[in-house]
Amino acid sequence: SAAGVWISYTILVNYLPDWAKEMLPVTRHVFEKAIGNLGKGIVQISEKVAALMNKQDLTHAELLEAREDIVGLRETLEGMEDTLDDAGEVQGRTAR
């Protein structure tokens, strides 16, 4: 009878080792639910990856901007150093 089959199936599912359970048939409902969950998981992960990629792009842009600022500061400091050197030379000549 159908009830006997389902009782046997339930007992087998609960007491068989995992390797043996892999050989049991899966109902269409369980399969569709599993596929749906898998699909949702893939979408969630791809959304998280996209969000992380956007954050990485923003961070990279900020780092490039900071690098440009540092290069600009270095050039300004080098210009100031040259001006101070020139002023020191002028002062040295004036003191003689």
PDB file of C-alpha atoms in Angstrom:
ATOM      1  CA  SER A   1       0.000   0.000   0.000  1.00  0.00           C
ATOM      2  CA  ALA A   2       1.020   3.638  -0.449  1.00  0.00           C
ATOM      3  CA  ALA A   3       1.060   4.261   3.295  1.00  0.00           C
ATOM      4  CA  GLY A   4       3.518   1.397   3.781  1.00  0.00           C
ATOM      5  CA  VAL A   5       5.806   2.818   1.118  1.00  0.00           C
ATOM      6  CA  TRP A   6       5.817   6.266   2.733  1.00  0.00           C
ATOM      7  CA  ILE A   7       6.392   4.805   6.213  1.00  0.00           C
ATOM      8  CA  SER A   8       9.296   2.757   4.860  1.00  0.00           C
ATOM      9  CA  TYR A   9      10.671   5.816   3.048  1.00  0.00           C
ATOM     10  CA  THR A  10      10.447   7.936   6.223  1.00  0.00           C
ATOM     11  CA  ILE A  11      12.237   5.287   8.277  1.00  0.00           C
ATOM     12  CA  LEU A  12      14.944   4.908   5.644  1.00  0.00           C
ATOM     13  CA  VAL A  13      15.484   8.674   5.401  1.00  0.00           C
ATOM     14  CA  ASN A  14      15.870   9.005   9.168  1.00  0.00           C
ATOM     15  CA  TYR A  15      18.131   6.011   9.801  1.00  0.00           C
ATOM     16  CA  LEU A  16      20.202   5.482   6.672  1.00  0.00           C
ATOM     17  CA  PRO A  17      23.727   6.939   6.445  1.00  0.00           C
ATOM     18  CA  ASP A  18      24.158   9.949   4.146  1.00  0.00           C
ATOM     19  CA  TRP A  19      25.810   7.977   1.348  1.00  0.00           C
ATOM     20  CA  ALA A  20      22.781   5.669   1.176  1.00  0.00           C
ATOM     21  CA  LYS A  21      20.296   8.561   1.304  1.00  0.00           C
ATOM     22  CA  GLU A  22      21.832   9.946  -1.880  1.00  0.00           C
ATOM     23  CA  MET A  23      20.382   6.972  -3.765  1.00  0.00           C
ATOM     24  CA  LEU A  24      16.781   7.608  -2.634  1.00  0.00           C
ATOM     25  CA  PRO A  25      14.404   9.397  -5.014  1.00  0.00           C
ATOM     26  CA  VAL A  26      13.583  13.040  -4.358  1.00  0.00           C
ATOM     27  CA  THR A  27      10.096  14.436  -4.808  1.00  0.00           C
ATOM     28  CA  ARG A  28       9.559  17.197  -7.352  1.00  0.00           C
ATOM     29  CA  HIS A  29       8.446  19.564  -4.577  1.00  0.00           C
ATOM     30  CA  VAL A  30      11.662  19.026  -2.600  1.00  0.00           C
ATOM     31  CA  PHE A  31      13.746  19.377  -5.769  1.00  0.00           C
ATOM     32  CA  GLU A  32      12.037  22.633  -6.797  1.00  0.00           C
ATOM     33  CA  LYS A  33      12.392  24.026  -3.288  1.00  0.00           C
ATOM     34  CA  ALA A  34      16.093  23.143  -3.248  1.00  0.00           C
ATOM     35  CA  ILE A  35      16.632  24.701  -6.691  1.00  0.00           C
ATOM     36  CA  GLY A  36      14.734  27.819  -5.576  1.00  0.00           C
ATOM     37  CA  ASN A  37      16.900  28.144  -2.474  1.00  0.00           C
ATOM     38  CA  LEU A  38      20.033  27.612  -4.539  1.00  0.00           C
ATOM     39  CA  GLY A  39      18.945  30.284  -7.011  1.00  0.00           C
ATOM     40  CA  LYS A  40      18.190  32.753  -4.208  1.00  0.00           C
ATOM     41  CA  GLY A  41      21.593  32.032  -2.666  1.00  0.00           C
ATOM     42  CA  ILE A  42      23.358  32.652  -5.971  1.00  0.00           C
ATOM     43  CA  VAL A  43      21.514  35.955  -6.453  1.00  0.00           C
ATOM     44  CA  GLN A  44      22.330  37.077  -2.895  1.00  0.00           C
ATOM     45  CA  ILE A  45      26.002  36.232  -3.311  1.00  0.00           C
ATOM     46  CA  SER A  46      26.210  37.969  -6.688  1.00  0.00           C
ATOM     47  CA  GLU A  47      24.603  41.089  -5.151  1.00  0.00           C
ATOM     48  CA  LYS A  48      27.135  41.030  -2.305  1.00  0.00           C
ATOM     49  CA  VAL A  49      29.997  40.603  -4.776  1.00  0.00           C
ATOM     50  CA  ALA A  50      28.694  43.547  -6.822  1.00  0.00           C
ATOM     51  CA  ALA A  51      28.447  45.685  -3.671  1.00  0.00           C
ATOM     52  CA  LEU A  52      32.000  44.760  -2.675  1.00  0.00           C
ATOM     53  CA  MET A  53      33.243  45.560  -6.176  1.00  0.00           C
ATOM     54  CA  ASN A  54      31.610  49.006  -5.953  1.00  0.00           C
ATOM     55  CA  LYS A  55      33.254  49.601  -2.569  1.00  0.00           C
ATOM     56  CA  GLN A  56      36.583  48.508  -4.011  1.00  0.00           C
ATOM     57  CA  ASP A  57      36.182  50.893  -6.949  1.00  0.00           C
ATOM     58  CA  LEU A  58      35.377  53.766  -4.582  1.00  0.00           C
ATOM     59  CA  THR A  59      38.347  52.936  -2.370  1.00  0.00           C
ATOM     60  CA  HIS A  60      40.627  52.754  -5.397  1.00  0.00           C
ATOM     61  CA  ALA A  61      39.414  56.157  -6.600  1.00  0.00           C
ATOM     62  CA  GLU A  62      39.986  57.625  -3.126  1.00  0.00           C
ATOM     63  CA  LEU A  63      43.499  56.171  -3.034  1.00  0.00           C
ATOM     64  CA  LEU A  64      44.318  57.630  -6.442  1.00  0.00           C
ATOM     65  CA  GLU A  65      43.034  61.011  -5.279  1.00  0.00           C
ATOM     66  CA  ALA A  66      45.096  60.797  -2.085  1.00  0.00           C
ATOM     67  CA  ARG A  67      48.162  59.870  -4.161  1.00  0.00           C
ATOM     68  CA  GLU A  68      47.642  62.906  -6.370  1.00  0.00           C
ATOM     69  CA  ASP A  69      47.350  65.084  -3.252  1.00  0.00           C
ATOM     70  CA  ILE A  70      50.581  63.657  -1.833  1.00  0.00           C
ATOM     71  CA  VAL A  71      52.423  64.225  -5.123  1.00  0.00           C
ATOM     72  CA  GLY A  72      51.122  67.803  -5.183  1.00  0.00           C
ATOM     73  CA  LEU A  73      52.267  68.385  -1.613  1.00  0.00           C
ATOM     74  CA  ARG A  74      55.683  66.956  -2.385  1.00  0.00           C
ATOM     75  CA  GLU A  75      56.059  69.278  -5.357  1.00  0.00           C
ATOM     76  CA  THR A  76      54.972  72.243  -3.229  1.00  0.00           C
ATOM     77  CA  LEU A  77      57.442  71.306  -0.488  1.00  0.00           C
ATOM     78  CA  GLU A  78      60.240  70.909  -3.015  1.00  0.00           C
ATOM     79  CA  GLY A  79      59.413  74.382  -4.364  1.00  0.00           C
ATOM     80  CA  MET A  80      59.484  75.802  -0.840  1.00  0.00           C
ATOM     81  CA  GLU A  81      62.796  74.079  -0.167  1.00  0.00           C
ATOM     82  CA  ASP A  82      64.274  75.600  -3.334  1.00  0.00           C
ATOM     83  CA  THR A  83      62.973  79.038  -2.279  1.00  0.00           C
ATOM     84  CA  LEU A  84      64.535  78.644   1.170  1.00  0.00           C
ATOM     85  CA  ASP A  85      67.839  77.549  -0.363  1.00  0.00           C
ATOM     86  CA  ASP A  86      67.801  80.563  -2.673  1.00  0.00           C
ATOM     87  CA  ALA A  87      66.966  82.871   0.249  1.00  0.00           C
ATOM     88  CA  GLY A  88      69.793  81.325   2.272  1.00  0.00           C
ATOM     89  CA  GLU A  89      72.249  81.976  -0.558  1.00  0.00           C
ATOM     90  CA  VAL A  90      71.070  85.568  -0.893  1.00  0.00           C
ATOM     91  CA  GLN A  91      71.355  86.081   2.845  1.00  0.00           C
ATOM     92  CA  GLY A  92      74.838  84.534   2.842  1.00  0.00           C
ATOM     93  CA  ARG A  93      75.988  86.929   0.093  1.00  0.00           C
ATOM     94  CA  THR A  94      74.384  89.873   1.842  1.00  0.00           C
ATOM     95  CA  ALA A  95      76.117  89.010   5.131  1.00  0.00           C
ATOM     96  CA  ARG A  96      79.579  89.111   3.475  1.00  0.00           C
TER      97      ARG A  96
END
